[in-house]
Amino acid sequence: MSSTAPVPLVVERGGGDSLDDVMDVMTAAFDRRFGEAWTRAQCAGILPMAGVTLMLARRGDEIAGFSLARRILDEAELLLIAVHPDHAGTGTGTQLLKRFIADQQMAGAHNLHLEVRDGNPAVRLYRNTGFDIIGRRSNYYRGTDGERFDALTMALRI
């Protein structure tokens, strides 16, 4: 009887050469109808900026997800986090979020922020990790059909 051990998740730093993988995950993970995904140009434009970090979650040769964050002094913002649907429910999002928190804390950040579409299932993940809703931006996201969606602003003090 043979058993195959699950392939471990490895979270590592990415860079500009990772944009194809990032865009593949973003295209698969973000529903176009909500207007949350970034363009390749937006991602490429922010990566070289000071304090910006791209993290990739890998299972073997597959990119399971990514996060994009920026830190300025003692403030950090989670700009994007996505998990490929093939890896949904495997803890990938939780591991990326925990790594974001740990990395920012080690870098001296004390206040973490993010925004998320109201109704996005990720709100539960953020709340379970200690983030609190601190505000709402009405009609922040614009979907492909022009429909508008509110954003929740969330924060965590570490």
Short mmCIF file of C-alpha atoms in Angstrom, two decimals:
data_model
loop_
_atom_site.label_atom_id
_atom_site.label_comp_id
_atom_site.label_asym_id
_atom_site.label_seq_id
_atom_site.Cartn_x
_atom_site.Cartn_y
_atom_site.Cartn_z
CA MET A 1 0.00 0.00 0.00
CA SER A 2 1.50 3.31 -1.00
CA SER A 3 0.47 6.70 0.15
CA THR A 4 1.42 10.03 -1.28
CA ALA A 5 2.23 12.76 1.21
CA PRO A 6 0.67 16.12 0.43
CA VAL A 7 2.99 18.61 -1.23
CA PRO A 8 3.94 21.22 1.40
CA LEU A 9 3.13 24.87 0.92
CA VAL A 10 6.17 27.13 0.62
CA VAL A 11 5.76 30.91 0.90
CA GLU A 12 8.63 32.87 -0.64
CA ARG A 13 9.44 36.30 -1.96
CA GLY A 14 8.64 37.02 -5.59
CA GLY A 15 9.68 39.77 -7.97
CA GLY A 16 9.08 41.19 -11.41
CA ASP A 17 9.90 37.84 -12.99
CA SER A 18 6.87 36.39 -11.13
CA LEU A 19 4.28 38.59 -12.88
CA ASP A 20 3.08 35.85 -15.25
CA ASP A 21 2.29 33.63 -12.25
CA VAL A 22 0.64 36.51 -10.37
CA MET A 23 -1.56 37.38 -13.33
CA ASP A 24 -2.53 33.71 -13.84
CA VAL A 25 -3.67 33.46 -10.21
CA MET A 26 -5.38 36.86 -10.29
CA THR A 27 -7.30 36.02 -13.48
CA ALA A 28 -8.49 32.71 -12.00
CA ALA A 29 -9.22 34.00 -8.48
CA PHE A 30 -10.93 37.36 -8.99
CA ASP A 31 -14.41 37.44 -10.49
CA ARG A 32 -14.31 40.13 -13.21
CA ARG A 33 -17.81 41.20 -12.32
CA PHE A 34 -16.55 42.94 -9.15
CA GLY A 35 -13.66 44.97 -10.59
CA GLU A 36 -11.16 44.05 -7.84
CA ALA A 37 -8.28 42.65 -9.90
CA TRP A 38 -5.28 44.77 -10.81
CA THR A 39 -3.80 45.00 -14.28
CA ARG A 40 -0.34 43.72 -15.12
CA ALA A 41 0.81 47.34 -15.53
CA GLN A 42 -0.43 48.23 -12.03
CA CYS A 43 1.44 45.29 -10.51
CA ALA A 44 4.61 45.98 -12.50
CA GLY A 45 4.46 49.65 -11.57
CA ILE A 46 4.28 49.13 -7.81
CA LEU A 47 6.79 46.27 -7.45
CA PRO A 48 9.94 48.44 -7.67
CA MET A 49 8.68 50.91 -5.05
CA ALA A 50 10.32 51.02 -1.63
CA GLY A 51 8.55 48.95 1.01
CA VAL A 52 6.62 46.78 -1.48
CA THR A 53 6.70 43.01 -1.02
CA LEU A 54 5.34 40.27 -3.27
CA MET A 55 5.01 36.84 -1.68
CA LEU A 56 4.25 33.66 -3.62
CA ALA A 57 2.71 30.52 -2.18
CA ARG A 58 3.91 27.40 -4.01
CA ARG A 59 2.94 23.76 -3.83
CA GLY A 60 5.64 22.02 -5.80
CA ASP A 61 5.86 23.72 -9.18
CA GLU A 62 2.39 25.27 -8.91
CA ILE A 63 1.70 28.81 -7.74
CA ALA A 64 -1.15 28.42 -5.26
CA GLY A 65 -1.51 32.11 -4.41
CA PHE A 66 0.21 35.41 -3.76
CA SER A 67 0.08 38.53 -1.64
CA LEU A 68 1.22 42.05 -2.40
CA ALA A 69 1.88 44.51 0.41
CA ARG A 70 3.57 47.81 1.11
CA ARG A 71 5.00 49.29 4.28
CA ILE A 72 5.72 52.89 5.11
CA LEU A 73 7.30 53.47 8.54
CA ASP A 74 5.08 51.65 11.06
CA GLU A 75 2.07 51.26 8.74
CA ALA A 76 1.55 48.40 6.30
CA GLU A 77 -1.21 47.68 3.83
CA LEU A 78 -2.19 44.39 2.27
CA LEU A 79 -2.84 45.49 -1.30
CA LEU A 80 -3.78 42.15 -2.83
CA ILE A 81 -4.11 38.57 -1.76
CA ALA A 82 -5.36 35.78 -3.99
CA VAL A 83 -5.54 31.99 -4.00
CA HIS A 84 -5.95 30.03 -7.21
CA PRO A 85 -9.33 28.23 -7.14
CA ASP A 86 -7.53 24.87 -7.53
CA HIS A 87 -5.98 25.54 -4.09
CA ALA A 88 -9.02 27.02 -2.34
CA GLY A 89 -9.72 25.56 1.09
CA THR A 90 -6.14 24.32 1.60
CA GLY A 91 -5.05 27.02 4.06
CA THR A 92 -3.08 28.93 1.43
CA GLY A 93 -4.85 32.24 2.10
CA THR A 94 -4.40 31.84 5.85
CA GLN A 95 -0.69 31.13 5.44
CA LEU A 96 -0.20 34.13 3.15
CA LEU A 97 -2.05 36.38 5.59
CA LYS A 98 -0.11 35.10 8.60
CA ARG A 99 3.15 35.61 6.71
CA PHE A 100 2.10 39.19 5.86
CA ILE A 101 1.44 39.90 9.55
CA ALA A 102 4.68 38.29 10.74
CA ASP A 103 6.85 39.96 8.08
CA GLN A 104 5.38 43.40 8.75
CA GLN A 105 5.77 42.99 12.49
CA MET A 106 9.44 42.01 12.03
CA ALA A 107 9.91 45.08 9.81
CA GLY A 108 8.58 47.35 12.57
CA ALA A 109 5.00 47.90 11.48
CA HIS A 110 2.40 48.29 14.23
CA ASN A 111 -0.69 49.14 12.19
CA LEU A 112 -1.90 46.90 9.38
CA HIS A 113 -4.63 47.88 6.94
CA LEU A 114 -6.55 46.39 4.05
CA GLU A 115 -9.70 46.96 2.10
CA VAL A 116 -12.04 44.33 0.80
CA ARG A 117 -15.32 44.26 -1.10
CA ASP A 118 -18.28 43.98 1.22
CA GLY A 119 -19.60 40.46 0.73
CA ASN A 120 -16.24 38.96 -0.21
CA PRO A 121 -15.80 35.63 1.64
CA ALA A 122 -12.26 36.77 2.60
CA VAL A 123 -13.81 39.09 5.21
CA ARG A 124 -14.23 36.05 7.45
CA LEU A 125 -10.55 35.14 7.04
CA TYR A 126 -9.49 38.67 7.96
CA ARG A 127 -11.76 38.79 11.00
CA ASN A 128 -10.56 35.36 12.15
CA THR A 129 -6.99 36.67 11.96
CA GLY A 130 -7.78 39.68 14.17
CA PHE A 131 -8.67 42.42 11.68
CA ASP A 132 -11.59 44.68 12.61
CA ILE A 133 -13.83 46.63 10.28
CA ILE A 134 -13.10 50.32 10.82
CA GLY A 135 -14.87 51.94 7.89
CA ARG A 136 -16.76 51.66 4.63
CA ARG A 137 -16.12 53.24 1.24
CA SER A 138 -19.41 53.42 -0.60
CA ASN A 139 -19.40 52.43 -4.26
CA TYR A 140 -15.63 51.93 -4.22
CA TYR A 141 -15.40 49.03 -6.70
CA ARG A 142 -16.87 49.28 -10.20
CA GLY A 143 -17.79 46.02 -11.86
CA THR A 144 -17.55 45.28 -15.55
CA ASP A 145 -21.24 46.08 -16.04
CA GLY A 146 -20.94 49.40 -14.16
CA GLU A 147 -22.43 48.04 -10.94
CA ARG A 148 -20.85 49.53 -7.80
CA PHE A 149 -19.79 47.71 -4.65
CA ASP A 150 -18.79 49.02 -1.23
CA ALA A 151 -15.35 48.40 0.25
CA LEU A 152 -14.77 47.66 3.91
CA THR A 153 -11.63 49.09 5.46
CA MET A 154 -10.10 46.83 8.07
CA ALA A 155 -7.23 47.23 10.52
CA LEU A 156 -5.11 45.22 12.93
CA ARG A 157 -2.82 46.70 15.59
CA ILE A 158 0.20 44.47 16.27
#
